[in-house]
mmCIF file of C-alpha atoms and ligand atoms in Angstrom:
data_model
loop_
_atom_site.group_PDB
_atom_site.id
_atom_site.type_symbol
_atom_site.label_atom_id
_atom_site.label_comp_id
_atom_site.label_asym_id
_atom_site.label_seq_id
_atom_site.Cartn_x
_atom_site.Cartn_y
_atom_site.Cartn_z
ATOM 1 C CA MET A 36 67.808 -46.539 -74.294
ATOM 2 C CA PHE A 37 67.463 -45.327 -77.794
ATOM 3 C CA TYR A 38 63.881 -44.029 -77.992
ATOM 4 C CA ASN A 39 63.165 -45.793 -81.289
ATOM 5 C CA GLU A 40 60.382 -47.911 -80.013
ATOM 6 C CA PRO A 41 57.019 -46.658 -81.092
ATOM 7 C CA MET A 42 55.465 -45.479 -77.857
ATOM 8 C CA THR A 43 54.737 -42.691 -75.806
ATOM 9 C CA TYR A 44 57.486 -41.391 -73.479
ATOM 10 C CA LEU A 45 56.854 -39.146 -70.545
ATOM 11 C CA LEU A 46 59.686 -36.641 -70.143
ATOM 12 C CA ARG A 47 60.195 -34.608 -66.945
ATOM 13 C CA VAL A 48 62.145 -31.500 -67.945
ATOM 14 C CA ASN A 49 63.015 -28.207 -66.134
ATOM 15 C CA LEU A 50 61.022 -25.149 -67.304
ATOM 16 C CA ASP A 51 61.484 -23.273 -64.050
ATOM 17 C CA ILE A 52 62.738 -20.346 -65.871
ATOM 18 C CA ASP A 53 61.844 -16.740 -66.295
ATOM 19 C CA SER A 54 60.102 -16.627 -69.696
ATOM 20 C CA LYS A 55 62.080 -13.119 -70.576
ATOM 21 C CA ASP A 56 65.353 -15.104 -70.242
ATOM 22 C CA VAL A 57 64.530 -18.029 -72.537
ATOM 23 C CA LYS A 58 67.047 -17.394 -75.193
ATOM 24 C CA LYS A 59 69.816 -16.990 -72.973
ATOM 25 C CA SER A 60 68.887 -19.757 -70.460
ATOM 26 C CA LEU A 61 70.769 -22.764 -70.035
ATOM 27 C CA ARG A 62 67.820 -24.585 -68.722
ATOM 28 C CA PHE A 63 65.863 -24.016 -71.829
ATOM 29 C CA ARG A 64 68.949 -25.171 -73.943
ATOM 30 C CA ASN A 65 68.935 -28.245 -71.827
ATOM 31 C CA VAL A 66 65.204 -28.866 -72.435
ATOM 32 C CA LEU A 67 65.476 -28.653 -76.203
ATOM 33 C CA ASN A 68 68.388 -31.068 -76.194
ATOM 34 C CA GLY A 69 66.470 -33.424 -73.885
ATOM 35 C CA ILE A 70 63.281 -33.499 -76.188
ATOM 36 C CA ARG A 71 65.526 -33.808 -79.344
ATOM 37 C CA PHE A 72 67.090 -36.754 -77.964
ATOM 38 C CA VAL A 73 63.805 -38.441 -77.063
ATOM 39 C CA SER A 74 61.434 -37.528 -79.690
ATOM 40 C CA LYS A 75 61.521 -39.387 -82.931
ATOM 41 C CA THR A 76 59.222 -39.695 -85.955
ATOM 42 C CA ASN A 77 57.790 -43.001 -84.790
ATOM 43 C CA ASN A 78 57.218 -42.074 -80.983
ATOM 44 C CA LYS A 79 55.226 -39.533 -79.009
ATOM 45 C CA VAL A 80 56.594 -37.383 -76.336
ATOM 46 C CA VAL A 81 54.610 -35.761 -73.315
ATOM 47 C CA VAL A 82 56.596 -33.091 -71.657
ATOM 48 C CA LEU A 83 56.109 -32.759 -68.061
ATOM 49 C CA ALA A 84 57.402 -29.558 -66.124
ATOM 50 C CA HIS A 85 56.819 -27.031 -63.443
ATOM 51 C CA ARG A 86 57.434 -23.547 -62.916
ATOM 52 C CA GLY A 87 57.787 -21.434 -59.663
ATOM 53 C CA ARG A 88 55.812 -22.204 -56.740
ATOM 54 C CA PRO A 89 51.954 -21.449 -57.622
ATOM 55 C CA HIS A 90 49.170 -21.571 -55.324
ATOM 56 C CA GLY A 91 46.575 -23.178 -57.614
ATOM 57 C CA LYS A 92 46.309 -21.761 -61.096
ATOM 58 C CA GLU A 93 48.382 -18.518 -61.748
ATOM 59 C CA ASN A 94 48.510 -17.334 -65.196
ATOM 60 C CA LYS A 95 51.895 -15.470 -64.871
ATOM 61 C CA LEU A 96 53.495 -19.034 -64.157
ATOM 62 C CA SER A 97 51.623 -20.684 -67.062
ATOM 63 C CA LEU A 98 53.917 -22.962 -69.385
ATOM 64 C CA ARG A 99 52.183 -21.348 -72.299
ATOM 65 C CA PRO A 100 55.138 -18.771 -73.128
ATOM 66 C CA PHE A 101 57.378 -21.624 -73.778
ATOM 67 C CA VAL A 102 55.173 -23.228 -76.556
ATOM 68 C CA ASN A 103 56.604 -20.958 -79.433
ATOM 69 C CA PRO A 104 60.239 -21.030 -78.591
ATOM 70 C CA LEU A 105 59.919 -24.949 -78.139
ATOM 71 C CA SER A 106 58.275 -25.233 -81.498
ATOM 72 C CA ARG A 107 60.824 -23.149 -83.087
ATOM 73 C CA GLY A 108 63.661 -24.871 -81.395
ATOM 74 C CA LEU A 109 62.467 -28.217 -82.186
ATOM 75 C CA GLY A 110 61.104 -27.307 -85.898
ATOM 76 C CA LYS A 111 57.913 -28.990 -85.134
ATOM 77 C CA LYS A 112 54.622 -27.693 -83.465
ATOM 78 C CA VAL A 113 54.432 -28.426 -79.780
ATOM 79 C CA ILE A 114 50.834 -29.225 -78.819
ATOM 80 C CA PHE A 115 49.939 -27.591 -75.492
ATOM 81 C CA VAL A 116 47.432 -29.222 -72.986
ATOM 82 C CA ASN A 117 46.188 -26.615 -70.602
ATOM 83 C CA ASP A 118 43.827 -28.674 -68.621
ATOM 84 C CA PHE A 119 44.246 -31.501 -66.364
ATOM 85 C CA ASP A 120 41.311 -33.923 -67.601
ATOM 86 C CA PHE A 121 43.721 -36.821 -67.557
ATOM 87 C CA PRO A 122 41.211 -39.448 -69.232
ATOM 88 C CA ASN A 123 40.412 -36.967 -72.128
ATOM 89 C CA ILE A 124 44.248 -36.141 -72.475
ATOM 90 C CA ALA A 125 45.075 -39.856 -72.871
ATOM 91 C CA LYS A 126 42.699 -40.168 -75.522
ATOM 92 C CA ARG A 127 44.015 -37.206 -77.307
ATOM 93 C CA ILE A 128 47.410 -38.483 -77.250
ATOM 94 C CA GLU A 129 46.457 -41.899 -78.188
ATOM 95 C CA GLN A 130 44.541 -40.572 -81.376
ATOM 96 C CA SER A 131 47.306 -38.279 -82.296
ATOM 97 C CA GLN A 132 50.089 -38.838 -84.975
ATOM 98 C CA ASN A 133 53.468 -40.374 -84.249
ATOM 99 C CA GLY A 134 56.123 -37.766 -83.783
ATOM 100 C CA ASN A 135 53.950 -35.282 -81.840
ATOM 101 C CA VAL A 136 55.218 -33.517 -78.754
ATOM 102 C CA PHE A 137 52.931 -32.598 -76.181
ATOM 103 C CA LEU A 138 53.375 -29.991 -73.304
ATOM 104 C CA LEU A 139 51.352 -30.435 -70.062
ATOM 105 C CA GLU A 140 50.510 -27.113 -68.326
ATOM 106 C CA ASN A 141 52.458 -26.223 -65.029
ATOM 107 C CA LEU A 142 52.053 -29.283 -63.092
ATOM 108 C CA ARG A 143 52.236 -27.561 -59.847
ATOM 109 C CA PHE A 144 48.740 -25.969 -60.816
ATOM 110 C CA VAL A 145 47.610 -29.350 -59.507
ATOM 111 C CA PRO A 146 47.892 -29.634 -55.530
ATOM 112 C CA GLY A 147 49.310 -33.196 -55.557
ATOM 113 C CA GLU A 148 52.268 -32.516 -57.578
ATOM 114 C CA SER A 149 54.151 -30.915 -54.496
ATOM 115 C CA ARG A 150 52.706 -33.153 -51.861
ATOM 116 C CA ALA A 151 54.017 -36.201 -54.227
ATOM 117 C CA ASP A 152 50.567 -37.494 -54.401
ATOM 118 C CA LYS A 153 50.319 -40.992 -55.617
ATOM 119 C CA ASN A 154 46.871 -40.548 -57.347
ATOM 120 C CA LEU A 155 48.200 -37.778 -59.424
ATOM 121 C CA ALA A 156 51.172 -40.062 -60.352
ATOM 122 C CA ARG A 157 48.641 -42.622 -61.290
ATOM 123 C CA PHE A 158 46.951 -40.280 -63.732
ATOM 124 C CA LEU A 159 50.412 -39.195 -65.037
ATOM 125 C CA ALA A 160 51.308 -42.838 -65.656
ATOM 126 C CA SER A 161 48.003 -43.425 -67.618
ATOM 127 C CA LEU A 162 49.253 -41.021 -70.340
ATOM 128 C CA GLY A 163 52.155 -42.886 -71.547
ATOM 129 C CA ASN A 164 54.451 -46.039 -71.452
ATOM 130 C CA LYS A 165 58.023 -45.153 -70.183
ATOM 131 C CA PHE A 166 58.967 -42.227 -68.034
ATOM 132 C CA ILE A 167 62.395 -40.259 -68.469
ATOM 133 C CA ASN A 168 63.400 -37.914 -65.913
ATOM 134 C CA ASP A 169 65.640 -35.122 -67.306
ATOM 135 C CA ASP A 170 65.119 -32.716 -64.711
ATOM 136 C CA PHE A 171 68.046 -32.417 -62.474
ATOM 137 C CA PRO A 172 67.449 -29.058 -60.873
ATOM 138 C CA THR A 173 64.136 -30.727 -59.012
ATOM 139 C CA SER A 174 65.599 -33.958 -58.263
ATOM 140 C CA HIS A 175 66.249 -33.035 -54.525
ATOM 141 C CA ARG A 176 62.426 -32.518 -54.165
ATOM 142 C CA LYS A 177 59.826 -35.155 -53.818
ATOM 143 C CA ASN A 178 57.211 -34.366 -56.354
ATOM 144 C CA ALA A 179 54.376 -36.546 -57.959
ATOM 145 C CA SER A 180 56.121 -36.463 -61.474
ATOM 146 C CA ASN A 181 59.607 -37.290 -60.181
ATOM 147 C CA PHE A 182 59.080 -39.281 -57.045
ATOM 148 C CA GLU A 183 55.968 -41.448 -57.312
ATOM 149 C CA LEU A 184 55.623 -41.751 -61.361
ATOM 150 C CA PRO A 185 58.764 -43.589 -61.698
ATOM 151 C CA LYS A 186 57.626 -46.138 -59.478
ATOM 152 C CA LEU A 187 54.569 -46.907 -61.795
ATOM 153 C CA LEU A 188 56.309 -47.153 -65.209
ATOM 154 C CA PRO A 189 59.715 -48.466 -66.625
ATOM 155 C CA SER A 190 61.978 -45.317 -65.973
ATOM 156 C CA THR A 191 65.145 -43.961 -66.448
ATOM 157 C CA ILE A 192 67.010 -40.685 -66.409
ATOM 158 C CA GLY A 193 67.435 -38.284 -69.561
ATOM 159 C CA PRO A 194 70.711 -37.012 -71.191
ATOM 160 C CA ASN A 195 70.911 -33.895 -69.184
ATOM 161 C CA PHE A 196 70.452 -35.410 -65.861
ATOM 162 C CA LYS A 197 73.132 -38.198 -66.794
ATOM 163 C CA THR A 198 75.529 -35.385 -67.787
ATOM 164 C CA GLU A 199 75.173 -33.556 -64.324
ATOM 165 C CA LEU A 200 75.670 -36.899 -62.512
ATOM 166 C CA ARG A 201 78.742 -37.642 -64.623
ATOM 167 C CA GLN A 202 80.393 -34.091 -63.802
ATOM 168 C CA LEU A 203 79.275 -34.217 -60.068
ATOM 169 C CA ASP A 204 80.952 -37.699 -59.730
ATOM 170 C CA LYS A 205 84.111 -36.510 -61.217
ATOM 171 C CA VAL A 206 84.663 -34.032 -58.352
ATOM 172 C CA MET A 207 83.112 -36.417 -55.745
ATOM 173 C CA ARG A 208 85.278 -39.531 -56.621
ATOM 174 C CA HIS A 209 88.961 -39.445 -57.048
ATOM 175 C CA PRO A 210 89.163 -35.676 -58.047
ATOM 176 C CA LYS A 211 92.384 -34.257 -59.622
ATOM 177 C CA LYS A 212 94.378 -32.777 -57.047
ATOM 178 C CA PRO A 213 94.756 -30.304 -55.453
ATOM 179 C CA MET A 214 90.885 -29.471 -55.408
ATOM 180 C CA VAL A 215 89.722 -26.270 -54.265
ATOM 181 C CA LEU A 216 86.161 -25.501 -53.122
ATOM 182 C CA ILE A 217 84.983 -22.202 -53.387
ATOM 183 C CA ILE A 218 81.816 -21.277 -51.164
ATOM 184 C CA GLY A 219 79.931 -17.738 -51.008
ATOM 185 C CA GLY A 220 76.459 -16.388 -51.340
ATOM 186 C CA ALA A 221 73.597 -15.914 -48.611
ATOM 187 C CA LYS A 222 72.278 -19.271 -47.858
ATOM 188 C CA THR A 223 74.952 -20.383 -45.420
ATOM 189 C CA LEU A 224 73.082 -23.224 -43.870
ATOM 190 C CA ASP A 225 72.162 -24.752 -47.270
ATOM 191 C CA LYS A 226 75.924 -24.938 -48.070
ATOM 192 C CA LEU A 227 77.038 -26.382 -44.634
ATOM 193 C CA GLY A 228 76.433 -29.904 -45.830
ATOM 194 C CA VAL A 229 78.793 -29.422 -48.703
ATOM 195 C CA LEU A 230 81.644 -27.980 -46.428
ATOM 196 C CA LYS A 231 81.173 -30.862 -44.083
ATOM 197 C CA ASN A 232 81.422 -33.392 -46.803
ATOM 198 C CA PHE A 233 84.520 -31.639 -48.527
ATOM 199 C CA ILE A 234 86.445 -30.780 -45.378
ATOM 200 C CA ASN A 235 88.518 -34.038 -45.931
ATOM 201 C CA LYS A 236 88.156 -34.410 -49.678
ATOM 202 C CA ALA A 237 89.251 -30.724 -50.569
ATOM 203 C CA ASP A 238 92.926 -29.367 -50.232
ATOM 204 C CA SER A 239 91.600 -25.575 -49.696
ATOM 205 C CA ILE A 240 88.235 -24.213 -48.883
ATOM 206 C CA LEU A 241 87.887 -20.558 -49.980
ATOM 207 C CA LEU A 242 84.961 -18.742 -48.366
ATOM 208 C CA GLY A 243 83.087 -15.528 -49.323
ATOM 209 C CA GLY A 244 79.696 -13.865 -48.520
ATOM 210 C CA ALA A 245 77.566 -14.929 -45.735
ATOM 211 C CA PRO A 246 79.359 -18.288 -45.129
ATOM 212 C CA ALA A 247 82.616 -16.314 -44.813
ATOM 213 C CA ASN A 248 81.114 -13.847 -42.304
ATOM 214 C CA THR A 249 79.896 -16.600 -40.392
ATOM 215 C CA LEU A 250 83.176 -18.220 -39.930
ATOM 216 C CA LEU A 251 84.986 -14.836 -39.440
ATOM 217 C CA LYS A 252 82.619 -14.168 -36.646
ATOM 218 C CA ALA A 253 83.220 -17.820 -35.151
ATOM 219 C CA ARG A 254 87.007 -16.802 -35.463
ATOM 220 C CA GLY A 255 86.387 -13.790 -33.125
ATOM 221 C CA VAL A 256 86.397 -11.178 -35.946
ATOM 222 C CA HIS A 257 83.949 -8.188 -35.412
ATOM 223 C CA ILE A 258 81.651 -8.259 -38.516
ATOM 224 C CA GLY A 259 79.311 -5.722 -37.193
ATOM 225 C CA LYS A 260 76.106 -5.647 -39.615
ATOM 226 C CA SER A 261 77.296 -8.248 -42.144
ATOM 227 C CA LEU A 262 74.970 -11.085 -43.089
ATOM 228 C CA TYR A 263 75.563 -14.344 -41.339
ATOM 229 C CA ASP A 264 73.716 -17.277 -40.101
ATOM 230 C CA GLN A 265 73.435 -17.947 -36.119
ATOM 231 C CA GLU A 266 72.486 -21.565 -36.546
ATOM 232 C CA ALA A 267 75.356 -22.015 -38.987
ATOM 233 C CA LEU A 268 77.562 -20.320 -36.618
ATOM 234 C CA ILE A 269 76.853 -22.962 -33.856
ATOM 235 C CA GLN A 270 77.425 -25.994 -36.606
ATOM 236 C CA ILE A 271 80.373 -24.428 -37.710
ATOM 237 C CA LYS A 272 82.502 -24.090 -34.638
ATOM 238 C CA SER A 273 84.628 -27.038 -35.252
ATOM 239 C CA PHE A 274 85.721 -25.330 -38.473
ATOM 240 C CA VAL A 275 87.316 -22.454 -36.456
ATOM 241 C CA THR A 276 90.787 -23.962 -36.380
ATOM 242 C CA LYS A 277 91.054 -25.850 -39.843
ATOM 243 C CA GLU A 278 93.598 -24.220 -41.789
ATOM 244 C CA LYS A 279 92.523 -25.526 -45.035
ATOM 245 C CA ILE A 280 89.267 -23.224 -44.719
ATOM 246 C CA VAL A 281 90.388 -19.668 -45.790
ATOM 247 C CA THR A 282 88.406 -16.896 -44.880
ATOM 248 C CA PRO A 283 89.031 -13.298 -46.264
ATOM 249 C CA VAL A 284 92.014 -11.267 -44.882
ATOM 250 C CA ASP A 285 90.512 -7.892 -46.062
ATOM 251 C CA TRP A 286 87.158 -6.828 -47.182
ATOM 252 C CA GLU A 287 84.904 -4.143 -48.665
ATOM 253 C CA VAL A 288 82.101 -2.270 -46.085
ATOM 254 C CA SER A 289 79.153 -0.288 -46.607
ATOM 255 C CA LYS A 290 77.157 0.927 -43.736
ATOM 256 C CA GLY A 291 78.710 -1.436 -41.224
ATOM 257 C CA ALA A 292 78.374 -4.554 -43.337
ATOM 258 C CA ILE A 293 80.902 -6.620 -45.298
ATOM 259 C CA LEU A 294 79.697 -6.600 -48.934
ATOM 260 C CA ASP A 295 82.682 -8.030 -50.737
ATOM 261 C CA ILE A 296 86.013 -9.608 -50.179
ATOM 262 C CA GLY A 297 88.864 -7.233 -50.501
ATOM 263 C CA PRO A 298 91.906 -6.972 -52.931
ATOM 264 C CA GLN A 299 94.388 -8.907 -50.697
ATOM 265 C CA SER A 300 91.823 -11.597 -50.538
ATOM 266 C CA ILE A 301 91.619 -11.602 -54.101
ATOM 267 C CA GLU A 302 95.177 -11.972 -54.595
ATOM 268 C CA LEU A 303 95.349 -14.881 -51.870
ATOM 269 C CA TYR A 304 92.439 -16.808 -53.471
ATOM 270 C CA LYS A 305 93.989 -16.389 -56.861
ATOM 271 C CA THR A 306 97.038 -18.164 -55.913
ATOM 272 C CA VAL A 307 95.038 -20.923 -54.624
ATOM 273 C CA ILE A 308 92.988 -21.098 -57.732
ATOM 274 C CA GLU A 309 96.009 -21.112 -60.042
ATOM 275 C CA ARG A 310 97.364 -24.238 -58.332
ATOM 276 C CA ALA A 311 94.262 -26.082 -58.595
ATOM 277 C CA LYS A 312 93.332 -29.133 -60.791
ATOM 278 C CA THR A 313 89.863 -29.326 -59.547
ATOM 279 C CA ILE A 314 87.526 -26.327 -58.822
ATOM 280 C CA VAL A 315 84.064 -26.350 -57.453
ATOM 281 C CA TRP A 316 82.547 -23.139 -57.053
ATOM 282 C CA ASN A 317 78.849 -22.231 -55.439
ATOM 283 C CA GLY A 318 77.876 -18.627 -54.310
ATOM 284 C CA PRO A 319 79.194 -15.223 -55.139
ATOM 285 C CA MET A 320 81.858 -13.626 -53.173
ATOM 286 C CA GLY A 321 79.965 -10.586 -52.576
ATOM 287 C CA LYS A 322 76.761 -8.479 -53.037
ATOM 288 C CA PHE A 323 77.460 -8.779 -56.784
ATOM 289 C CA GLU A 324 74.249 -7.050 -57.890
ATOM 290 C CA HIS A 325 75.417 -3.672 -56.415
ATOM 291 C CA LYS A 326 78.529 -2.304 -57.926
ATOM 292 C CA PRO A 327 81.516 -2.243 -56.982
ATOM 293 C CA PHE A 328 80.622 -5.339 -54.641
ATOM 294 C CA ASP A 329 80.816 -7.634 -57.794
ATOM 295 C CA ARG A 330 84.701 -7.111 -58.008
ATOM 296 C CA GLY A 331 85.569 -10.286 -55.882
ATOM 297 C CA THR A 332 83.386 -12.356 -57.721
ATOM 298 C CA ASN A 333 84.420 -11.152 -61.352
ATOM 299 C CA ALA A 334 88.070 -11.512 -60.260
ATOM 300 C CA LEU A 335 87.660 -14.956 -59.137
ATOM 301 C CA TYR A 336 85.782 -16.056 -62.289
ATOM 302 C CA LYS A 337 88.435 -14.465 -64.474
ATOM 303 C CA ALA A 338 91.210 -16.527 -62.434
ATOM 304 C CA ILE A 339 89.065 -19.655 -62.932
ATOM 305 C CA LEU A 340 88.588 -19.006 -66.693
ATOM 306 C CA ALA A 341 92.322 -19.169 -67.104
ATOM 307 C CA GLN A 342 92.542 -22.644 -65.565
ATOM 308 C CA LYS A 343 92.304 -24.476 -68.908
ATOM 309 C CA GLU A 344 93.746 -27.700 -67.602
ATOM 310 C CA ALA A 345 91.622 -27.990 -64.442
ATOM 311 C CA ASN A 346 88.230 -29.708 -64.049
ATOM 312 C CA ILE A 347 85.779 -26.888 -63.074
ATOM 313 C CA LEU A 348 82.095 -27.249 -61.907
ATOM 314 C CA ILE A 349 80.245 -23.949 -61.177
ATOM 315 C CA GLY A 350 76.621 -24.124 -60.035
ATOM 316 C CA GLY A 351 73.968 -21.971 -57.969
ATOM 317 C CA GLY A 352 71.109 -19.615 -59.477
ATOM 318 C CA ASP A 353 72.933 -16.623 -58.202
ATOM 319 C CA THR A 354 76.154 -17.771 -59.085
ATOM 320 C CA LEU A 355 75.392 -18.325 -62.619
ATOM 321 C CA ARG A 356 73.548 -14.899 -62.985
ATOM 322 C CA ALA A 357 76.897 -13.314 -61.853
ATOM 323 C CA ILE A 358 79.103 -15.153 -64.256
ATOM 324 C CA PHE A 359 76.630 -14.960 -67.162
ATOM 325 C CA GLN A 360 76.849 -11.130 -66.874
ATOM 326 C CA LEU A 361 80.383 -11.559 -67.889
ATOM 327 C CA GLY A 362 79.571 -13.621 -71.136
ATOM 328 C CA GLU A 363 79.208 -17.219 -71.984
ATOM 329 C CA PRO A 364 81.098 -19.607 -69.940
ATOM 330 C CA LYS A 365 83.872 -21.357 -71.843
ATOM 331 C CA LYS A 366 83.680 -25.021 -73.163
ATOM 332 C CA HIS A 367 86.059 -26.000 -70.395
ATOM 333 C CA ILE A 368 83.852 -25.146 -67.639
ATOM 334 C CA PHE A 369 80.720 -27.377 -66.548
ATOM 335 C CA VAL A 370 77.950 -25.071 -65.554
ATOM 336 C CA SER A 371 75.274 -27.243 -63.427
ATOM 337 C CA SER A 372 71.619 -26.241 -64.031
ATOM 338 C CA GLY A 373 70.528 -27.043 -60.506
ATOM 339 C CA GLY A 374 71.615 -25.119 -57.329
ATOM 340 C CA GLY A 375 69.667 -27.091 -54.700
ATOM 341 C CA ALA A 376 70.037 -30.478 -56.111
ATOM 342 C CA MET A 377 73.897 -29.733 -56.905
ATOM 343 C CA LEU A 378 74.341 -28.921 -53.270
ATOM 344 C CA THR A 379 72.459 -31.821 -52.071
ATOM 345 C CA TYR A 380 74.462 -34.315 -54.208
ATOM 346 C CA LEU A 381 77.546 -32.705 -53.192
ATOM 347 C CA SER A 382 76.608 -32.961 -49.538
ATOM 348 C CA GLY A 383 76.784 -36.702 -50.213
ATOM 349 C CA GLU A 384 73.005 -37.145 -49.863
ATOM 350 C CA LYS A 385 70.903 -39.241 -52.135
ATOM 351 C CA LEU A 386 68.594 -37.377 -54.634
ATOM 352 C CA PRO A 387 65.035 -38.520 -53.881
ATOM 353 C CA ALA A 388 64.086 -38.608 -57.688
ATOM 354 C CA LEU A 389 67.187 -40.701 -58.569
ATOM 355 C CA LYS A 390 66.478 -43.282 -55.753
ATOM 356 C CA ALA A 391 62.951 -43.477 -57.142
ATOM 357 C CA ILE A 392 64.480 -44.704 -60.505
ATOM 358 C CA LYS A 393 67.145 -47.126 -59.316
HETATM 359 P P1 ADP B 421 73.559 -19.358 -55.142
HETATM 360 O O1 ADP B 421 72.111 -18.855 -55.826
HETATM 361 O O2 ADP B 421 74.590 -19.192 -56.198
HETATM 362 O O3 ADP B 421 73.562 -20.525 -54.432
HETATM 363 P P2 ADP B 421 73.021 -17.788 -52.790
HETATM 364 O O4 ADP B 421 71.507 -17.702 -53.125
HETATM 365 O O5 ADP B 421 73.493 -18.491 -51.750
HETATM 366 O O6 ADP B 421 73.921 -18.171 -54.103
HETATM 367 O O7 ADP B 421 73.393 -16.171 -52.466
HETATM 368 C C1 ADP B 421 73.340 -15.366 -53.538
HETATM 369 C C2 ADP B 421 73.176 -13.962 -52.889
HETATM 370 O O8 ADP B 421 74.143 -13.705 -51.895
HETATM 371 C C3 ADP B 421 73.408 -12.987 -53.667
HETATM 372 O O9 ADP B 421 72.226 -12.179 -53.834
HETATM 373 C C4 ADP B 421 74.319 -11.903 -53.183
HETATM 374 O O10 ADP B 421 73.871 -10.507 -53.154
HETATM 375 C C5 ADP B 421 74.304 -12.336 -51.774
HETATM 376 N N1 ADP B 421 75.663 -12.173 -51.331
HETATM 377 C C6 ADP B 421 76.787 -12.334 -51.257
HETATM 378 N N2 ADP B 421 77.720 -11.977 -50.421
HETATM 379 C C7 ADP B 421 77.127 -11.199 -49.597
HETATM 380 C C8 ADP B 421 77.582 -10.199 -48.593
HETATM 381 N N3 ADP B 421 78.570 -10.349 -48.166
HETATM 382 N N4 ADP B 421 76.431 -9.391 -48.041
HETATM 383 C C9 ADP B 421 75.170 -9.760 -48.539
HETATM 384 N N5 ADP B 421 74.660 -10.394 -49.420
HETATM 385 C C10 ADP B 421 75.737 -11.130 -50.036
HETATM 386 MG MG1 MG B 422 70.320 -18.160 -54.794
#
């Protein structure tokens, strides 16, 4: 689609961003790109987005703080619509000039959005002619605006969503070998699906954080007060003897809990990374927010950065926070803007928002 037809496009984007971080935010950059791609002088664009998990209207989760940065970034004034009087909004859009960009207030202020309410979808559909979903990070959730709305209008995915899928498919189908999967962080259960799906695809799986603690415990290591997941421990039992799943050989401990991988583990993991042609990474290796427990994460990131020839995919909210602290990721790395959506896709599950379009 070239977006040159004179009509009104409904564009779902991801503004689930801390408004203090706007300038540095990958998601915000994506939003600007997405709107620029769709918005032309002879069409109108209505931007749909949510922020946080509000209960009714919550001022601190308003999308208003994005109006100025968006207007500045696009070089045209974005019109903010702060009510949900849909017949009236439709009239306003219809009577406005071509080239205009509207931003609707946080859709989750309307209870129907998170419940994937068909009536809300119908109201949204009344505002335009075509729907474009460019919000990859929300695509694993069924909302009115990304799951019901595409069933009512001609729909497609936007440029950022397309890029995410292309990069994810690159590691899912025919990845360059050897492929290494690195999994860390806190939410072990959320990552189990990826581990299961990659157990045969990947050549090595390096664990850190709570997933490592959980497997270490399953392997009979005393982990004291370390963070692990009981439910995952049961499910992970079959992984105990899999040699390609590598757990740390030493670790940093504070108050009886493992908080980072140790120096020998760093060296071991680095040798695997140095051989890899495909690298997929989600989840920090340790409690990186508290120095010195950021060492493992930082060291692996440095080793990954040095792999100029490898196909590299990194994602996850906290993982990005950890690596962005060390500067902008280099061009040869693809940074996914979605944590949960990326994990869902890498688990081999269908994304509901994508299914609704196809
Ligand atoms: P992501 O958002 O990248 O998917 P998660 O949300 O699963 O990652 O986990 C990130 C959190 O995991 C961080 O807050 C980090 O402090 C924590 N973490 C990592 N390793 C440990 C550990 N060994 N003990 C406690 N917390 C850890
Ligand atoms: Mg997280």
